[in-house]
Amino acid sequence: MSIIIKGGTIVTPTRSYLSDIKIKDEIIIEIEQNLVDSESEIIDATGCLLFPGFIDSHTHFDLDTGYTRTADDFKTGTAAAIIGGTTSILDFATQNKGETLNEALKNWHDKAKNVSSCDYGFHMAITEWNEDIKKELESMTNEGITSYKAYMAYDSLRLNDGDIYTILKALKKYNGILGVHCENGDLVNTFIKEQLKEGNTSPSAHPLSRPNKVESEAISRYINIASLAESPINIVHLSTKEGIEEVIKAREAGQKVYVETCPQYLLLDDSLYVNEDFEGAKYVLSPPLRKKEDIEMLWQALSKGYIDTIGTDHCSFNLEGQKTHGINDFSKIPNGIPGVEHRPVLIYEYGVNRGRITKEQMCGLLSENVAKLFGMFPKKGVLQVGSDADIVIWDTKKQGIISKDNQKQNVDYTPYEGFKTTGKAKHVFLRGSQVVKEGSIINSNSGKYIKRGETNV
Ligand code: URP
Ligand code: ZN
Ligand code: ZN
């Protein structure tokens, strides 16, 4: 049975145009105006935008932090993703100390298979690096893992600069890309001690322990390491004005530096930490929320094309029973916030409707650029003949108010409580099957693993 989506406006990063789309067996088979076929099911998209399924390249589902586990697993996290129009996610498979990359990959497959409602792939977070791990890059590549993450902060995860340099060199053979969590881990540890010594134990000490320069120093260092290795790089969850300035400098000097930011760094600021009670814990993530000047600079960088992707860094912990682990010591609050469900409505409302970016730029930032950077294009990230029929029929008029009471995310709060939005995913198709109808999930758990190709850098 084929399907024709009629009367919508297809959005691409460079132009938008009226056209019908015909789908058969998971794939887009025709894009033309006025398609007619009496055998096909017709879906009316008049007045709606048609986006290629959104891709969130930064989630942490079912992540064990040692003393607690994220509130969302693959079942709840991918259901929240699909209802918002995100048809693919890339989660961070994470190597535990003493584990091989292949063991870590198997763990992540076990977590995701048969329960995911959107398609999924994995980056591999390397937390231990040696000659044996290096040899595994070959099998990782064969298994569809073509992007990696290293941490410069968090004692249980971080690598040293020499390891980061040698990973970059080793990845050249496979055209893999390394995304780095850029924060100076030594300084973070020292500043945490400083805050605690002064009796600052509440969430308001969190941003003070990770000032802007902690990020921009690490970004500048990573850029220098990459220049020595002569490698393209990705910087994940960039949050500061000083950080993006380092990137712009490097790009203008000809270096290939890709950048991700997240909705929280575009929409929330550090005044949220200042609170009489423990509410500030809701916003404890790393890097922390920043100042209005940083937010302004990030929007400008987005509109000028200095930022390539917007991911969520969805890493949800309940306020009650999880964030409260750090009730007497902010440094023990599990780091991370939810967002996978709301990224498209937030960026459409506060980016497109407010005139900060165009809908075409949104298409690049949430879909096409992501697919290209992470080896999924043109299967994902574009509406063209031969691509997977991952399609979001976007109702530009639908109004909503974000709330923990109406979200799918399996967590007891949302950092965007009360945010008003106009524009929403009305119908969503995943590889040709309708999975969301009139804003409700009608088909769960049909997500498949995305075996990715070489990154396009
Ligand atoms: O606070 C955050 N961002 N937690 C998730 C892990 C990471 O650093 O991306
Ligand atoms: Zn990170
Ligand atoms: Zn993350």
CSV table of C-alpha atoms and ligand atoms in Angstrom, one decimal:
chain,number,residue,atom,x,y,z
A,1,MET,CA,0.0,0.0,0.0
A,2,SER,CA,1.4,3.4,-0.9
A,3,ILE,CA,0.6,6.7,0.7
A,4,ILE,CA,0.5,10.2,-0.8
A,5,ILE,CA,0.9,13.2,1.5
A,6,LYS,CA,-0.8,16.0,-0.3
A,7,GLY,CA,-0.6,19.8,-0.2
A,8,GLY,CA,2.2,20.4,2.2
A,9,THR,CA,5.3,22.6,1.9
A,10,ILE,CA,8.6,20.7,1.9
A,11,VAL,CA,11.3,22.4,3.9
A,12,THR,CA,15.0,22.1,3.0
A,13,PRO,CA,17.9,24.1,4.3
A,14,THR,CA,18.0,26.2,1.2
A,15,ARG,CA,14.4,26.6,0.1
A,16,SER,CA,10.8,25.6,0.8
A,17,TYR,CA,8.3,24.5,-1.9
A,18,LEU,CA,4.8,23.1,-2.3
A,19,SER,CA,4.8,19.5,-3.3
A,20,ASP,CA,3.1,16.1,-2.7
A,21,ILE,CA,5.2,13.1,-1.5
A,22,LYS,CA,4.5,9.5,-2.4
A,23,ILE,CA,5.8,6.8,0.0
A,24,LYS,CA,6.0,3.0,-0.5
A,25,ASP,CA,7.8,0.3,1.5
A,26,GLU,CA,9.6,2.7,3.9
A,27,ILE,CA,11.0,4.9,1.1
A,28,ILE,CA,10.0,8.2,-0.6
A,29,ILE,CA,9.3,7.2,-4.2
A,30,GLU,CA,8.0,10.4,-5.8
A,31,ILE,CA,8.0,14.1,-5.1
A,32,GLU,CA,5.7,16.1,-7.5
A,33,GLN,CA,2.8,18.5,-7.4
A,34,ASN,CA,-0.7,17.1,-7.9
A,35,LEU,CA,0.2,13.4,-7.5
A,36,VAL,CA,-2.8,11.2,-8.3
A,37,ASP,CA,-3.2,7.5,-7.5
A,38,SER,CA,-6.5,5.9,-6.6
A,39,GLU,CA,-4.7,3.0,-4.9
A,40,SER,CA,-2.9,5.2,-2.5
A,41,GLU,CA,-4.0,6.3,1.0
A,42,ILE,CA,-4.2,10.1,1.0
A,43,ILE,CA,-3.0,12.2,3.9
A,44,ASP,CA,-4.0,15.8,3.8
A,45,ALA,CA,-1.2,18.2,4.7
A,46,THR,CA,-2.7,21.4,3.3
A,47,GLY,CA,-1.3,24.4,5.1
A,48,CYS,CA,1.3,22.4,6.9
A,49,LEU,CA,5.1,22.2,6.6
A,50,LEU,CA,6.8,18.9,5.8
A,51,PHE,CA,10.1,18.5,7.6
A,52,PRO,CA,12.5,15.6,7.2
A,53,GLY,CA,12.2,13.6,10.5
A,54,PHE,CA,14.2,15.5,13.1
A,55,ILE,CA,17.4,13.9,14.4
A,56,ASP,CA,18.6,14.4,18.0
A,57,SER,CA,22.3,13.5,18.0
A,58,HIS,CA,22.7,13.9,21.8
A,59,THR,CA,20.8,11.8,24.2
A,60,HIS,CA,21.6,9.7,27.3
A,61,PHE,CA,18.9,7.1,27.8
A,62,ASP,CA,19.2,4.3,30.4
A,63,LEU,CA,22.6,5.7,31.6
A,64,ASP,CA,23.9,4.3,34.9
A,65,THR,CA,25.9,7.0,36.7
A,66,GLY,CA,27.1,4.7,39.4
A,67,TYR,CA,24.6,5.6,42.1
A,68,THR,CA,21.5,6.3,40.0
A,69,ARG,CA,20.1,5.7,36.5
A,70,THR,CA,18.5,8.2,34.1
A,71,ALA,CA,14.8,8.5,34.5
A,72,ASP,CA,14.3,7.9,30.8
A,73,ASP,CA,15.3,4.7,29.2
A,74,PHE,CA,15.0,3.9,25.5
A,75,LYS,CA,11.3,3.0,25.8
A,76,THR,CA,10.2,6.2,27.4
A,77,GLY,CA,12.9,8.5,25.8
A,78,THR,CA,12.2,7.4,22.2
A,79,ALA,CA,8.4,7.6,22.7
A,80,ALA,CA,8.9,11.2,23.9
A,81,ALA,CA,11.2,11.8,20.9
A,82,ILE,CA,8.7,10.6,18.3
A,83,ILE,CA,5.7,12.5,19.6
A,84,GLY,CA,7.7,15.7,19.2
A,85,GLY,CA,8.8,14.8,15.6
A,86,THR,CA,12.2,13.3,16.3
A,87,THR,CA,12.4,10.2,14.2
A,88,SER,CA,16.1,9.4,14.9
A,89,ILE,CA,18.3,9.7,18.0
A,90,LEU,CA,22.0,9.1,18.5
A,91,ASP,CA,22.7,8.0,22.1
A,92,PHE,CA,26.1,7.8,23.8
A,93,ALA,CA,27.1,4.2,24.3
A,94,THR,CA,29.6,4.6,27.1
A,95,GLN,CA,32.6,2.4,27.9
A,96,ASN,CA,32.8,1.6,31.6
A,97,LYS,CA,36.3,1.4,33.0
A,98,GLY,CA,37.8,-2.0,32.2
A,99,GLU,CA,35.4,-2.7,29.4
A,100,THR,CA,36.1,-3.0,25.6
A,101,LEU,CA,34.3,-0.8,23.1
A,102,ASN,CA,32.6,-4.0,21.8
A,103,GLU,CA,31.2,-4.8,25.2
A,104,ALA,CA,29.9,-1.3,25.6
A,105,LEU,CA,28.3,-1.4,22.2
A,106,LYS,CA,26.5,-4.7,23.1
A,107,ASN,CA,25.2,-3.2,26.3
A,108,TRP,CA,23.7,-0.3,24.3
A,109,HIS,CA,22.1,-2.6,21.7
A,110,ASP,CA,20.6,-4.6,24.6
A,111,LYS,CA,19.1,-1.4,26.1
A,112,ALA,CA,17.6,-0.2,22.8
A,113,LYS,CA,16.4,-3.2,20.8
A,114,ASN,CA,12.7,-4.0,20.6
A,115,VAL,CA,11.7,-1.1,22.8
A,116,SER,CA,12.5,2.0,20.8
A,117,SER,CA,9.8,4.0,19.1
A,118,CYS,CA,12.2,6.0,16.8
A,119,ASP,CA,15.3,4.9,14.9
A,120,TYR,CA,18.5,5.0,16.9
A,121,GLY,CA,22.3,4.9,16.5
A,122,PHE,CA,25.1,5.3,18.9
A,123,HIS,CA,28.2,7.4,19.3
A,124,MET,CA,30.9,5.6,21.4
A,125,ALA,CA,32.1,7.5,24.5
A,126,ILE,CA,35.7,6.3,25.1
A,127,THR,CA,36.8,6.5,28.7
A,128,GLU,CA,39.9,4.4,28.5
A,129,TRP,CA,42.4,4.5,25.7
A,130,ASN,CA,45.2,2.0,24.9
A,131,GLU,CA,46.5,0.0,21.9
A,132,ASP,CA,43.8,-2.7,22.3
A,133,ILE,CA,41.0,-0.2,22.3
A,134,LYS,CA,42.6,1.4,19.3
A,135,LYS,CA,42.3,-1.9,17.4
A,136,GLU,CA,38.6,-1.9,18.1
A,137,LEU,CA,38.0,1.2,15.9
A,138,GLU,CA,37.9,-1.2,12.9
A,139,SER,CA,35.1,-3.3,14.3
A,140,MET,CA,33.3,-0.2,15.5
A,141,THR,CA,33.3,1.2,12.0
A,142,ASN,CA,32.0,-2.1,10.6
A,143,GLU,CA,29.2,-2.0,13.1
A,144,GLY,CA,28.1,1.5,12.1
A,145,ILE,CA,29.8,3.5,14.8
A,146,THR,CA,31.5,6.4,13.1
A,147,SER,CA,31.5,9.1,15.8
A,148,TYR,CA,33.0,9.2,19.3
A,149,LYS,CA,33.0,11.2,22.4
A,150,ALA,CA,35.7,12.1,24.9
A,151,TYR,CA,35.3,14.0,28.2
A,152,MET,CA,37.8,16.6,29.5
A,153,ALA,CA,35.8,16.8,32.8
A,154,TYR,CA,34.3,14.2,35.2
A,155,ASP,CA,37.0,12.2,36.9
A,156,SER,CA,35.3,8.8,36.1
A,157,LEU,CA,35.1,9.6,32.4
A,158,ARG,CA,37.9,12.0,31.4
A,159,LEU,CA,40.9,11.4,29.2
A,160,ASN,CA,44.1,13.4,29.1
A,161,ASP,CA,45.1,15.7,26.2
A,162,GLY,CA,47.6,13.1,24.9
A,163,ASP,CA,44.9,10.5,24.6
A,164,ILE,CA,42.6,12.9,22.8
A,165,TYR,CA,45.4,13.7,20.4
A,166,THR,CA,46.1,10.0,19.7
A,167,ILE,CA,42.4,9.2,19.3
A,168,LEU,CA,42.1,12.0,16.7
A,169,LYS,CA,45.1,10.5,14.8
A,170,ALA,CA,43.7,7.0,15.0
A,171,LEU,CA,40.3,8.1,13.7
A,172,LYS,CA,41.7,9.5,10.5
A,173,LYS,CA,41.9,6.0,8.9
A,174,TYR,CA,38.2,5.6,9.4
A,175,ASN,CA,37.0,9.2,8.8
A,176,GLY,CA,35.5,9.1,12.3
A,177,ILE,CA,34.8,12.3,14.2
A,178,LEU,CA,35.5,12.9,17.9
A,179,GLY,CA,33.1,15.1,19.8
A,180,VAL,CA,34.5,16.5,23.1
A,181,HIS,CA,32.9,17.6,26.3
A,182,CYS,CA,35.0,20.7,26.7
A,183,GLU,CA,35.4,21.7,30.4
A,184,ASN,CA,38.7,21.9,32.3
A,185,GLY,CA,38.2,19.0,34.7
A,186,ASP,CA,41.1,20.1,37.1
A,187,LEU,CA,39.7,23.6,37.5
A,188,VAL,CA,36.1,22.2,38.0
A,189,ASN,CA,37.4,20.0,40.9
A,190,THR,CA,39.3,23.0,42.4
A,191,PHE,CA,36.3,25.4,42.1
A,192,ILE,CA,33.9,22.8,43.6
A,193,LYS,CA,36.2,22.5,46.7
A,194,GLU,CA,36.4,26.3,46.9
A,195,GLN,CA,32.6,26.7,46.9
A,196,LEU,CA,32.1,23.9,49.5
A,197,LYS,CA,34.8,25.4,51.7
A,198,GLU,CA,33.0,28.7,51.7
A,199,GLY,CA,29.8,26.9,52.7
A,200,ASN,CA,28.1,27.2,49.4
A,201,THR,CA,26.4,23.9,49.1
A,202,SER,CA,23.2,24.8,47.2
A,203,PRO,CA,22.6,24.5,43.5
A,204,SER,CA,23.5,28.2,43.1
A,205,ALA,CA,27.1,27.2,43.6
A,206,HIS,CA,27.0,25.0,40.5
A,207,PRO,CA,27.6,27.7,37.8
A,208,LEU,CA,30.2,29.3,40.1
A,209,SER,CA,32.2,26.1,40.0
A,210,ARG,CA,32.1,26.1,36.2
A,211,PRO,CA,32.6,29.7,34.9
A,212,ASN,CA,32.7,30.5,31.2
A,213,LYS,CA,36.5,30.3,31.0
A,214,VAL,CA,36.4,26.6,32.2
A,215,GLU,CA,34.6,25.9,28.9
A,216,SER,CA,36.4,28.3,26.6
A,217,GLU,CA,39.9,27.2,27.8
A,218,ALA,CA,39.0,23.6,27.1
A,219,ILE,CA,37.5,24.5,23.7
A,220,SER,CA,40.7,26.4,22.8
A,221,ARG,CA,42.8,23.5,23.9
A,222,TYR,CA,40.8,21.0,21.9
A,223,ILE,CA,41.1,23.2,18.9
A,224,ASN,CA,44.9,23.3,19.3
A,225,ILE,CA,45.1,19.6,19.8
A,226,ALA,CA,43.0,19.1,16.6
A,227,SER,CA,45.3,21.5,14.7
A,228,LEU,CA,48.3,19.4,15.7
A,229,ALA,CA,46.5,16.2,14.7
A,230,GLU,CA,45.2,17.9,11.5
A,231,SER,CA,41.7,16.5,12.2
A,232,PRO,CA,38.2,17.9,11.9
A,233,ILE,CA,36.4,18.0,15.3
A,234,ASN,CA,33.0,18.4,16.9
A,235,ILE,CA,32.4,20.4,20.0
A,236,VAL,CA,29.3,19.2,21.9
A,237,HIS,CA,26.9,21.3,24.0
A,238,LEU,CA,28.8,24.6,23.5
A,239,SER,CA,27.3,27.1,25.9
A,240,THR,CA,29.4,30.3,26.1
A,241,LYS,CA,30.2,33.5,24.2
A,242,GLU,CA,33.9,33.0,24.8
A,243,GLY,CA,33.6,29.4,23.5
A,244,ILE,CA,32.0,30.3,20.2
A,245,GLU,CA,34.5,33.1,19.8
A,246,GLU,CA,37.3,30.5,19.9
A,247,VAL,CA,35.4,28.5,17.3
A,248,ILE,CA,34.9,31.4,15.0
A,249,LYS,CA,38.7,32.3,15.2
A,250,ALA,CA,39.6,28.7,14.3
A,251,ARG,CA,37.2,28.5,11.5
A,252,GLU,CA,38.4,31.8,10.0
A,253,ALA,CA,41.9,30.3,10.1
A,254,GLY,CA,40.6,27.4,8.0
A,255,GLN,CA,40.2,24.7,10.7
A,256,LYS,CA,37.2,22.3,10.4
A,257,VAL,CA,35.4,22.8,13.7
A,258,TYR,CA,31.8,21.6,14.0
A,259,VAL,CA,29.6,22.8,16.8
A,260,GLU,CA,26.5,21.7,18.7
A,261,THR,CA,24.5,23.8,21.1
A,262,CYS,CA,21.3,22.8,22.9
A,263,PRO,CA,17.9,24.5,23.6
A,264,GLN,CA,18.8,25.1,27.3
A,265,TYR,CA,21.7,27.3,26.3
A,266,LEU,CA,19.4,29.3,24.0
A,267,LEU,CA,16.4,29.7,26.3
A,268,LEU,CA,17.3,29.4,30.0
A,269,ASP,CA,19.8,31.5,32.0
A,270,ASP,CA,21.7,31.2,35.3
A,271,SER,CA,19.2,33.3,37.3
A,272,LEU,CA,17.3,30.0,37.6
A,273,TYR,CA,19.9,28.7,40.1
A,274,VAL,CA,19.2,31.5,42.5
A,275,ASN,CA,16.4,30.0,44.6
A,276,GLU,CA,15.5,29.8,48.3
A,277,ASP,CA,14.6,26.1,48.0
A,278,PHE,CA,16.1,23.2,46.0
A,279,GLU,CA,14.4,24.2,42.7
A,280,GLY,CA,17.7,25.2,41.2
A,281,ALA,CA,18.7,21.5,41.1
A,282,LYS,CA,16.4,21.1,38.1
A,283,TYR,CA,18.9,23.1,36.1
A,284,VAL,CA,22.1,21.4,37.3
A,285,LEU,CA,23.7,20.1,34.1
A,286,SER,CA,27.2,20.6,32.7
A,287,PRO,CA,28.2,23.0,31.3
A,288,PRO,CA,25.7,25.0,33.4
A,289,LEU,CA,23.2,27.6,32.2
A,290,ARG,CA,24.9,30.9,31.3
A,291,LYS,CA,24.1,34.7,31.1
A,292,LYS,CA,21.8,36.6,28.8
A,293,GLU,CA,24.9,37.9,26.8
A,294,ASP,CA,25.9,34.2,26.1
A,295,ILE,CA,22.3,33.4,24.9
A,296,GLU,CA,22.3,36.4,22.6
A,297,MET,CA,25.7,35.5,21.1
A,298,LEU,CA,24.6,31.9,20.5
A,299,TRP,CA,21.4,32.9,18.6
A,300,GLN,CA,23.6,35.2,16.5
A,301,ALA,CA,26.0,32.4,15.8
A,302,LEU,CA,23.2,30.1,14.8
A,303,SER,CA,21.7,32.6,12.4
A,304,LYS,CA,25.2,33.2,10.8
A,305,GLY,CA,25.9,29.5,10.5
A,306,TYR,CA,28.7,29.2,13.0
A,307,ILE,CA,26.7,26.4,14.8
A,308,ASP,CA,25.9,23.3,12.9
A,309,THR,CA,23.5,21.2,15.0
A,310,ILE,CA,21.1,21.6,17.9
A,311,GLY,CA,21.0,18.4,20.1
A,312,THR,CA,19.3,18.2,23.5
A,313,ASP,CA,21.8,16.4,25.7
A,314,HIS,CA,18.7,14.8,27.2
A,315,CYS,CA,19.8,13.2,30.5
A,316,SER,CA,16.8,13.2,32.8
A,317,PHE,CA,16.8,12.7,36.6
A,318,ASN,CA,13.8,13.2,38.8
A,319,LEU,CA,13.9,16.1,41.2
A,320,GLU,CA,12.5,13.9,43.9
A,321,GLY,CA,14.7,11.0,44.8
A,322,GLN,CA,17.4,11.6,42.2
A,323,LYS,CA,18.5,15.3,42.2
A,324,THR,CA,17.9,15.3,45.9
A,325,HIS,CA,21.0,13.1,46.2
A,326,GLY,CA,22.8,16.4,46.4
A,327,ILE,CA,20.5,18.2,48.8
A,328,ASN,CA,23.4,19.0,51.1
A,329,ASP,CA,26.2,19.2,48.5
A,330,PHE,CA,25.5,20.6,45.0
A,331,SER,CA,28.4,18.6,43.5
A,332,LYS,CA,26.5,15.4,44.2
A,333,ILE,CA,23.4,16.4,42.2
A,334,PRO,CA,23.2,14.1,39.1
A,335,ASN,CA,24.0,16.3,36.1
A,336,GLY,CA,21.6,16.6,33.3
A,337,ILE,CA,18.1,17.8,32.2
A,338,PRO,CA,15.3,16.5,29.9
A,339,GLY,CA,14.5,17.9,26.5
A,340,VAL,CA,14.2,15.3,23.7
A,341,GLU,CA,10.4,15.8,23.4
A,342,HIS,CA,10.4,19.6,23.2
A,343,ARG,CA,13.4,20.6,21.0
A,344,PRO,CA,11.3,21.0,17.8
A,345,VAL,CA,8.5,23.0,19.3
A,346,LEU,CA,11.0,25.2,21.2
A,347,ILE,CA,13.2,25.9,18.3
A,348,TYR,CA,10.2,26.6,16.0
A,349,GLU,CA,8.6,29.0,18.5
A,350,TYR,CA,11.7,30.8,19.9
A,351,GLY,CA,13.8,30.5,16.8
A,352,VAL,CA,11.5,30.6,13.7
A,353,ASN,CA,8.4,32.4,15.0
A,354,ARG,CA,10.5,35.0,16.8
A,355,GLY,CA,12.5,35.7,13.6
A,356,ARG,CA,15.9,34.6,15.0
A,357,ILE,CA,16.4,31.8,12.5
A,358,THR,CA,14.4,30.7,9.4
A,359,LYS,CA,12.5,27.5,9.1
A,360,GLU,CA,15.1,26.4,6.5
A,361,GLN,CA,17.9,26.9,9.0
A,362,MET,CA,15.9,24.9,11.5
A,363,CYS,CA,15.7,22.1,9.0
A,364,GLY,CA,19.5,22.1,8.7
A,365,LEU,CA,20.1,22.4,12.5
A,366,LEU,CA,17.7,19.7,13.5
A,367,SER,CA,17.9,17.4,10.6
A,368,GLU,CA,20.0,17.7,7.4
A,369,ASN,CA,23.3,18.9,9.0
A,370,VAL,CA,23.0,16.2,11.6
A,371,ALA,CA,22.5,13.5,9.1
A,372,LYS,CA,25.4,14.8,7.0
A,373,LEU,CA,27.8,15.2,9.9
A,374,PHE,CA,27.1,11.7,11.3
A,375,GLY,CA,27.0,9.5,8.2
A,376,MET,CA,23.2,9.1,7.7
A,377,PHE,CA,22.7,11.3,4.7
A,378,PRO,CA,20.8,11.0,2.3
A,379,LYS,CA,19.0,8.0,3.9
A,380,LYS,CA,18.0,10.4,6.8
A,381,GLY,CA,17.8,14.2,7.0
A,382,VAL,CA,16.2,15.0,3.7
A,383,LEU,CA,12.9,14.6,1.8
A,384,GLN,CA,14.0,13.3,-1.6
A,385,VAL,CA,13.3,10.3,-3.8
A,386,GLY,CA,15.1,7.2,-2.4
A,387,SER,CA,15.4,8.5,1.2
A,388,ASP,CA,13.7,6.9,4.2
A,389,ALA,CA,10.2,8.2,4.5
A,390,ASP,CA,10.8,9.8,7.9
A,391,ILE,CA,8.4,12.8,7.6
A,392,VAL,CA,7.0,15.3,10.1
A,393,ILE,CA,3.8,17.0,9.1
A,394,TRP,CA,4.1,20.2,11.0
A,395,ASP,CA,1.0,22.2,12.0
A,396,THR,CA,2.2,25.8,12.1
A,397,LYS,CA,-0.9,27.1,14.0
A,398,LYS,CA,-1.2,24.5,16.8
A,399,GLN,CA,-0.7,26.2,20.1
A,400,GLY,CA,0.6,24.5,23.3
A,401,ILE,CA,2.0,25.1,26.7
A,402,ILE,CA,4.8,22.9,27.8
A,403,SER,CA,4.2,21.2,31.2
A,404,LYS,CA,5.3,18.2,33.2
A,405,ASP,CA,1.6,17.3,33.3
A,406,ASN,CA,1.3,16.8,29.6
A,407,GLN,CA,4.7,15.5,28.6
A,408,LYS,CA,5.7,12.0,27.6
A,409,GLN,CA,9.2,12.2,29.1
A,410,ASN,CA,9.4,10.0,32.2
A,411,VAL,CA,10.5,12.6,34.6
A,412,ASP,CA,8.9,14.7,37.3
A,413,TYR,CA,9.6,18.1,35.8
A,414,THR,CA,10.4,20.0,32.6
A,415,PRO,CA,12.9,22.9,32.6
A,416,TYR,CA,10.5,24.6,30.1
A,417,GLU,CA,7.4,24.5,32.4
A,418,GLY,CA,4.9,27.1,31.2
A,419,PHE,CA,6.7,27.9,27.9
A,420,LYS,CA,4.1,28.8,25.2
A,421,THR,CA,4.5,27.4,21.7
A,422,THR,CA,2.9,27.7,18.3
A,423,GLY,CA,3.6,24.9,15.9
A,424,LYS,CA,3.6,21.2,16.5
A,425,ALA,CA,4.1,17.8,14.9
A,426,LYS,CA,0.7,16.7,13.8
A,427,HIS,CA,1.5,13.5,12.0
A,428,VAL,CA,4.8,11.6,12.0
A,429,PHE,CA,6.0,8.9,9.6
A,430,LEU,CA,8.9,6.6,10.5
A,431,ARG,CA,10.2,4.7,7.4
A,432,GLY,CA,6.8,5.0,5.7
A,433,SER,CA,4.6,3.9,8.7
A,434,GLN,CA,2.5,6.5,10.5
A,435,VAL,CA,3.6,6.5,14.1
A,436,VAL,CA,2.0,9.7,15.3
A,437,LYS,CA,-1.5,10.7,14.3
A,438,GLU,CA,-3.1,14.0,15.4
A,439,GLY,CA,-0.4,14.4,18.1
A,440,SER,CA,-0.8,10.9,19.6
A,441,ILE,CA,1.4,7.8,19.2
A,442,ILE,CA,-0.4,5.1,17.2
A,443,ASN,CA,2.6,2.7,16.7
A,444,SER,CA,5.2,2.1,19.3
A,445,ASN,CA,8.5,0.2,19.5
A,446,SER,CA,9.1,0.1,15.7
A,447,GLY,CA,12.5,1.9,15.8
A,448,LYS,CA,15.5,0.2,14.2
A,449,TYR,CA,19.2,0.5,14.6
A,450,ILE,CA,20.9,3.0,12.2
A,451,LYS,CA,24.1,1.5,10.9
A,452,ARG,CA,25.9,4.6,10.0
A,453,GLY,CA,28.4,5.3,7.3
A,454,GLU,CA,31.5,7.5,7.3
A,455,THR,CA,31.0,11.0,8.7
A,456,ASN,CA,30.8,13.7,6.1
A,457,VAL,CA,33.5,16.1,7.2
B,1,URP,O1,25.0,17.5,32.5
B,1,URP,C1,25.1,16.8,31.5
B,1,URP,N1,25.3,17.3,30.4
B,1,URP,N2,25.0,15.4,31.6
B,1,URP,C2,25.1,14.5,30.5
B,1,URP,C3,26.5,14.1,30.2
B,1,URP,C4,27.2,15.1,29.3
B,1,URP,O2,28.2,15.7,29.8
B,1,URP,O3,26.8,15.2,28.2
B,2,ZN,ZN,29.0,16.2,27.8
B,3,ZN,ZN,25.7,14.6,26.9
